Short mmCIF file of N, CA and C in Angstrom, two decimals:
data_model
loop_
_atom_site.label_atom_id
_atom_site.label_comp_id
_atom_site.label_asym_id
_atom_site.label_seq_id
_atom_site.Cartn_x
_atom_site.Cartn_y
_atom_site.Cartn_z
N MET A 1 -99.64 169.77 88.25
CA MET A 1 -98.66 168.22 87.34
C MET A 1 -96.99 169.29 87.14
N LYS A 2 -96.10 168.80 87.36
CA LYS A 2 -94.75 169.37 87.33
C LYS A 2 -94.21 170.16 85.95
N ILE A 3 -94.88 169.11 85.08
CA ILE A 3 -94.53 169.93 83.74
C ILE A 3 -94.99 170.82 83.50
N LEU A 4 -96.41 170.53 83.66
CA LEU A 4 -97.10 172.09 83.07
C LEU A 4 -96.29 173.01 84.25
N ASP A 5 -96.34 173.41 85.50
CA ASP A 5 -95.56 173.86 86.17
C ASP A 5 -94.58 174.41 85.68
N LYS A 6 -93.91 173.72 85.18
CA LYS A 6 -92.62 174.23 84.32
C LYS A 6 -92.46 174.97 82.66
N ALA A 7 -93.61 174.38 82.67
CA ALA A 7 -94.27 174.97 81.58
C ALA A 7 -94.45 176.54 81.55
N ALA A 8 -95.18 176.82 82.41
CA ALA A 8 -95.70 178.22 83.15
C ALA A 8 -94.67 178.52 83.46
N GLU A 9 -93.86 178.23 83.89
CA GLU A 9 -92.54 178.85 84.09
C GLU A 9 -91.98 179.17 82.87
N ILE A 10 -91.43 178.88 82.21
CA ILE A 10 -90.97 179.04 81.02
C ILE A 10 -91.38 180.06 80.06
N GLY A 11 -93.18 180.24 80.39
CA GLY A 11 -93.85 181.10 79.44
C GLY A 11 -93.44 182.28 80.80
N ARG A 12 -93.65 182.21 81.70
CA ARG A 12 -93.43 183.66 82.15
C ARG A 12 -92.20 184.02 82.05
N LEU A 13 -90.96 183.53 81.79
CA LEU A 13 -89.62 184.01 81.85
C LEU A 13 -89.54 184.72 80.09
N LEU A 14 -89.75 183.82 79.58
CA LEU A 14 -90.56 184.49 78.15
C LEU A 14 -90.74 185.74 78.15
N ALA A 15 -92.48 185.97 78.84
CA ALA A 15 -92.74 187.18 78.62
C ALA A 15 -91.87 188.50 79.38
N ALA A 16 -91.01 188.03 80.41
CA ALA A 16 -90.34 188.90 81.25
C ALA A 16 -88.78 188.81 80.44
N SER A 17 -88.63 188.64 79.48
CA SER A 17 -87.51 188.47 78.66
C SER A 17 -87.50 190.23 78.12
N ARG A 18 -85.92 190.36 77.28
CA ARG A 18 -86.19 191.56 76.75
C ARG A 18 -86.31 191.45 75.33
N GLU A 19 -86.45 190.23 74.64
CA GLU A 19 -86.82 190.08 73.24
C GLU A 19 -88.51 190.77 73.23
N TYR A 20 -89.40 189.71 74.54
CA TYR A 20 -90.64 189.75 74.18
C TYR A 20 -90.90 191.28 74.48
N GLN A 21 -90.53 191.77 75.69
CA GLN A 21 -90.54 193.34 75.98
C GLN A 21 -90.44 194.37 74.72
N ALA A 22 -89.32 194.53 73.66
CA ALA A 22 -89.42 195.47 72.95
C ALA A 22 -90.76 194.88 71.99
N MET A 23 -90.87 193.06 71.49
CA MET A 23 -91.61 193.06 70.93
C MET A 23 -93.35 194.08 71.18
N CYS A 24 -93.53 193.75 72.17
CA CYS A 24 -94.77 194.33 72.83
C CYS A 24 -94.91 196.19 72.82
N ARG A 25 -93.40 196.59 73.42
CA ARG A 25 -93.49 197.90 72.87
C ARG A 25 -93.59 198.75 71.49
N ALA A 26 -92.98 197.29 70.54
CA ALA A 26 -92.96 197.58 69.33
C ALA A 26 -94.55 197.78 68.64
N ARG A 27 -95.06 196.56 69.13
CA ARG A 27 -96.55 196.67 68.27
C ARG A 27 -97.21 197.75 68.97
N GLU A 28 -97.17 198.13 70.16
CA GLU A 28 -97.88 199.59 70.66
C GLU A 28 -97.95 200.69 70.06
N GLU A 29 -96.41 200.92 69.39
CA GLU A 29 -95.87 202.30 68.47
C GLU A 29 -96.54 201.67 67.23
N LEU A 30 -96.75 200.63 66.64
CA LEU A 30 -97.50 200.34 65.73
C LEU A 30 -98.61 200.76 65.50
N GLN A 31 -99.28 199.81 66.84
CA GLN A 31 -101.00 200.07 66.65
C GLN A 31 -101.23 201.31 66.94
N GLY A 32 -100.35 202.57 67.77
CA GLY A 32 -100.73 203.82 67.59
C GLY A 32 -100.49 205.01 65.91
N ASP A 33 -99.90 204.15 65.23
CA ASP A 33 -99.30 205.07 64.30
C ASP A 33 -100.20 204.56 63.18
N ALA A 34 -101.20 205.30 63.05
CA ALA A 34 -102.21 204.79 61.59
C ALA A 34 -101.38 204.80 60.17
N VAL A 35 -100.77 205.71 59.92
CA VAL A 35 -99.41 205.13 58.66
C VAL A 35 -99.26 203.72 58.33
N ALA A 36 -98.34 203.27 59.44
CA ALA A 36 -98.02 202.53 59.46
C ALA A 36 -98.73 201.07 59.91
N ARG A 37 -99.88 201.38 60.35
CA ARG A 37 -101.09 200.13 60.83
C ARG A 37 -101.84 199.99 59.08
N GLU A 38 -102.00 201.26 58.70
CA GLU A 38 -102.48 201.13 56.60
C GLU A 38 -101.58 200.73 56.17
N LEU A 39 -100.42 200.54 56.20
CA LEU A 39 -99.49 199.94 55.14
C LEU A 39 -99.55 198.28 56.13
N VAL A 40 -99.77 198.11 56.82
CA VAL A 40 -99.16 196.54 57.19
C VAL A 40 -101.23 196.03 56.32
N GLN A 41 -101.85 196.62 56.94
CA GLN A 41 -102.94 195.88 56.71
C GLN A 41 -103.12 195.57 54.74
N ASN A 42 -102.96 196.65 54.48
CA ASN A 42 -103.20 196.85 52.95
C ASN A 42 -101.89 195.88 52.41
N PHE A 43 -100.74 195.67 53.28
CA PHE A 43 -100.03 194.69 52.50
C PHE A 43 -100.64 193.01 52.67
N GLN A 44 -101.30 193.00 54.32
CA GLN A 44 -101.58 191.45 54.49
C GLN A 44 -102.93 191.70 53.79
N MET A 45 -103.87 192.04 53.29
CA MET A 45 -105.24 191.74 52.50
C MET A 45 -104.50 191.63 51.46
N LEU A 46 -103.74 192.41 50.32
CA LEU A 46 -103.41 191.99 49.06
C LEU A 46 -102.36 190.57 49.29
N GLN A 47 -101.66 190.07 50.54
CA GLN A 47 -101.30 188.94 50.40
C GLN A 47 -102.39 188.07 50.58
N GLN A 48 -103.12 188.11 51.74
CA GLN A 48 -104.54 187.04 51.61
C GLN A 48 -105.11 186.88 50.19
N SER A 49 -105.86 188.16 49.39
CA SER A 49 -106.27 187.85 48.36
C SER A 49 -105.53 186.97 47.10
N TYR A 50 -104.25 187.36 47.46
CA TYR A 50 -103.55 186.57 46.09
C TYR A 50 -103.29 185.06 46.74
N GLU A 51 -103.13 184.92 48.00
CA GLU A 51 -103.29 183.72 48.44
C GLU A 51 -104.47 182.65 47.98
N ARG A 52 -105.47 183.17 48.29
CA ARG A 52 -106.75 182.45 47.86
C ARG A 52 -106.92 182.48 46.51
N MET A 53 -106.28 183.56 45.98
CA MET A 53 -106.51 183.47 44.24
C MET A 53 -105.76 182.40 43.58
N HIS A 54 -104.17 181.88 44.42
CA HIS A 54 -103.67 181.14 43.94
C HIS A 54 -104.37 179.65 44.66
N MET A 55 -105.01 179.53 45.36
CA MET A 55 -105.34 177.88 46.06
C MET A 55 -106.78 177.47 45.45
N THR A 56 -107.31 178.83 44.77
CA THR A 56 -108.68 178.27 44.15
C THR A 56 -107.94 177.91 42.26
N GLY A 57 -106.66 178.07 42.22
CA GLY A 57 -105.91 177.81 40.76
C GLY A 57 -105.43 178.33 40.14
N TYR A 58 -106.31 179.65 40.18
CA TYR A 58 -105.53 181.25 39.13
C TYR A 58 -104.08 181.54 39.14
N GLN A 59 -103.71 181.63 38.29
CA GLN A 59 -102.45 181.69 38.11
C GLN A 59 -102.02 183.29 37.74
N LEU A 60 -101.29 183.55 39.10
CA LEU A 60 -100.63 184.92 39.81
C LEU A 60 -99.88 185.64 38.29
N THR A 61 -100.28 186.62 37.86
CA THR A 61 -99.49 187.81 36.98
C THR A 61 -98.25 188.27 37.76
N GLU A 62 -97.50 188.21 36.13
CA GLU A 62 -96.54 189.12 36.92
C GLU A 62 -96.91 190.40 37.58
N GLU A 63 -98.12 191.23 37.19
CA GLU A 63 -98.50 192.71 38.05
C GLU A 63 -98.51 192.05 39.33
N HIS A 64 -99.26 190.82 39.50
CA HIS A 64 -99.55 190.86 40.78
C HIS A 64 -98.73 190.52 41.73
N VAL A 65 -97.51 189.62 41.10
CA VAL A 65 -96.61 189.80 42.05
C VAL A 65 -95.49 190.78 42.55
N ALA A 66 -95.40 192.00 41.29
CA ALA A 66 -94.75 193.45 41.46
C ALA A 66 -95.56 193.99 42.38
N ARG A 67 -96.94 193.94 42.23
CA ARG A 67 -98.41 194.85 43.58
C ARG A 67 -97.53 194.48 44.92
N LEU A 68 -97.52 193.30 44.69
CA LEU A 68 -97.43 192.40 46.34
C LEU A 68 -95.54 193.36 46.54
N LYS A 69 -94.96 193.29 45.80
CA LYS A 69 -94.13 193.78 46.26
C LYS A 69 -93.56 194.64 46.48
N LYS A 70 -94.13 195.70 45.92
CA LYS A 70 -94.36 197.45 46.39
C LYS A 70 -94.80 197.70 47.04
N ALA A 71 -96.39 196.95 47.67
CA ALA A 71 -96.71 196.82 48.74
C ALA A 71 -95.52 196.72 50.31
N GLU A 72 -94.93 195.48 49.96
CA GLU A 72 -94.13 195.23 51.21
C GLU A 72 -92.88 195.81 50.89
N GLU A 73 -92.50 196.51 50.18
CA GLU A 73 -91.59 197.53 49.78
C GLU A 73 -91.51 198.78 50.43
N ASP A 74 -93.12 199.01 50.11
CA ASP A 74 -93.35 200.68 51.00
C ASP A 74 -93.98 200.49 52.73
N MET A 75 -94.46 199.07 52.77
CA MET A 75 -94.41 198.91 54.45
C MET A 75 -93.05 198.78 55.21
N MET A 76 -92.21 198.05 54.46
CA MET A 76 -91.01 198.02 54.95
C MET A 76 -90.43 199.12 55.26
N ALA A 77 -90.59 200.52 54.30
CA ALA A 77 -90.11 201.57 54.10
C ALA A 77 -90.31 202.08 55.51
N ASN A 78 -91.11 201.51 56.17
CA ASN A 78 -91.77 202.95 57.11
C ASN A 78 -90.70 202.16 58.68
N ASP A 79 -90.30 203.15 59.26
CA ASP A 79 -89.39 202.81 60.60
C ASP A 79 -90.29 202.06 61.54
N THR A 80 -91.52 202.27 61.82
CA THR A 80 -92.47 202.06 62.97
C THR A 80 -92.71 200.30 62.35
N VAL A 81 -92.70 200.23 61.02
CA VAL A 81 -93.32 198.75 60.82
C VAL A 81 -92.20 197.81 61.12
N ARG A 82 -90.69 198.87 60.39
CA ARG A 82 -89.52 197.78 60.19
C ARG A 82 -89.31 197.47 61.94
N ARG A 83 -89.31 198.05 62.61
CA ARG A 83 -89.20 198.18 64.01
C ARG A 83 -89.87 196.91 64.64
N TYR A 84 -91.47 196.80 64.62
CA TYR A 84 -91.80 195.84 64.86
C TYR A 84 -91.30 194.52 64.54
N PHE A 85 -91.48 194.53 62.89
CA PHE A 85 -91.15 193.30 62.64
C PHE A 85 -89.95 192.95 62.76
N SER A 86 -88.70 193.74 63.40
CA SER A 86 -87.15 193.30 63.98
C SER A 86 -87.46 192.34 65.43
N ALA A 87 -88.17 193.30 66.49
CA ALA A 87 -88.51 192.96 67.30
C ALA A 87 -89.07 191.42 67.46
N ARG A 88 -89.88 191.47 66.36
CA ARG A 88 -90.64 190.10 66.63
C ARG A 88 -89.59 189.30 66.27
N GLN A 89 -89.11 189.45 65.20
CA GLN A 89 -87.89 188.78 64.07
C GLN A 89 -87.39 188.15 65.50
N GLU A 90 -86.46 188.95 66.11
CA GLU A 90 -85.28 188.68 67.50
C GLU A 90 -86.86 187.83 68.31
N PHE A 91 -87.61 188.25 68.86
CA PHE A 91 -88.45 187.28 70.19
C PHE A 91 -88.46 185.96 69.48
N ASN A 92 -89.01 185.28 68.21
CA ASN A 92 -89.34 184.80 67.15
C ASN A 92 -87.85 183.72 67.56
N ARG A 93 -87.09 184.37 67.42
CA ARG A 93 -85.48 183.50 67.52
C ARG A 93 -85.40 182.76 68.66
N LEU A 94 -85.73 183.88 69.74
CA LEU A 94 -85.30 183.18 71.29
C LEU A 94 -86.84 181.86 71.43
N PHE A 95 -87.79 182.27 71.16
CA PHE A 95 -88.50 180.97 71.26
C PHE A 95 -88.20 179.76 70.51
N ASN A 96 -87.84 180.20 69.35
CA ASN A 96 -87.26 178.91 68.53
C ASN A 96 -85.97 177.98 69.23
N GLN A 97 -85.08 179.10 69.87
CA GLN A 97 -84.02 178.52 70.69
C GLN A 97 -84.40 177.60 71.94
N VAL A 98 -86.02 178.20 72.17
CA VAL A 98 -86.23 177.26 73.77
C VAL A 98 -87.02 176.27 72.76
N GLN A 99 -87.66 175.94 72.12
CA GLN A 99 -88.31 174.70 71.34
C GLN A 99 -87.18 173.86 70.80
N THR A 100 -85.55 174.22 70.51
CA THR A 100 -84.96 173.62 69.57
C THR A 100 -84.54 172.68 71.13
N ARG A 101 -84.07 173.84 72.43
CA ARG A 101 -83.75 172.85 73.46
C ARG A 101 -84.71 172.11 73.94
N LEU A 102 -85.79 172.16 74.17
CA LEU A 102 -86.70 171.10 74.78
C LEU A 102 -86.77 169.91 73.54
N ARG A 103 -86.65 169.78 72.31
CA ARG A 103 -86.70 169.14 71.37
C ARG A 103 -85.51 168.29 71.24
N GLN A 104 -84.09 168.89 72.08
CA GLN A 104 -83.15 168.20 71.80
C GLN A 104 -82.70 167.15 72.81
N HIS A 105 -84.00 167.24 74.25
CA HIS A 105 -84.06 166.07 75.26
C HIS A 105 -85.65 165.15 74.66
N ILE A 106 -85.90 165.37 73.75
CA ILE A 106 -87.29 164.31 73.70
C ILE A 106 -86.68 163.21 71.90
N ASP A 107 -86.85 162.28 72.24
CA ASP A 107 -86.57 161.20 71.05
C ASP A 107 -87.93 161.17 70.54
N LEU A 108 -88.30 161.71 69.77
CA LEU A 108 -89.80 161.60 68.65
C LEU A 108 -89.60 161.08 67.37
N SER A 109 -88.21 160.02 67.25
CA SER A 109 -88.51 158.90 66.06
C SER A 109 -89.19 157.58 66.82
#
């Protein structure tokens, strides 16, 4: 189908983009850095735990919020983590621009 062929072409172009390549390099660097990986995992586990608590009706305390904020600050203080999140954000921006361009040509109302 012609549309799916074009979608595959867009996928290949995205994969070849500077933004995607930078994100892949940053992800590899993150995976190779045990300290950075642990910081991300600790933050994500805490975030997921608090999200589950909130979804079950438990009211998070100021201490919970402070602990999560501290974990995020610690994580983002790491250069490897910061480079990964920055690269991922740049790729997401490009991907969102592609989606916006597609939506501009489709009337979904």
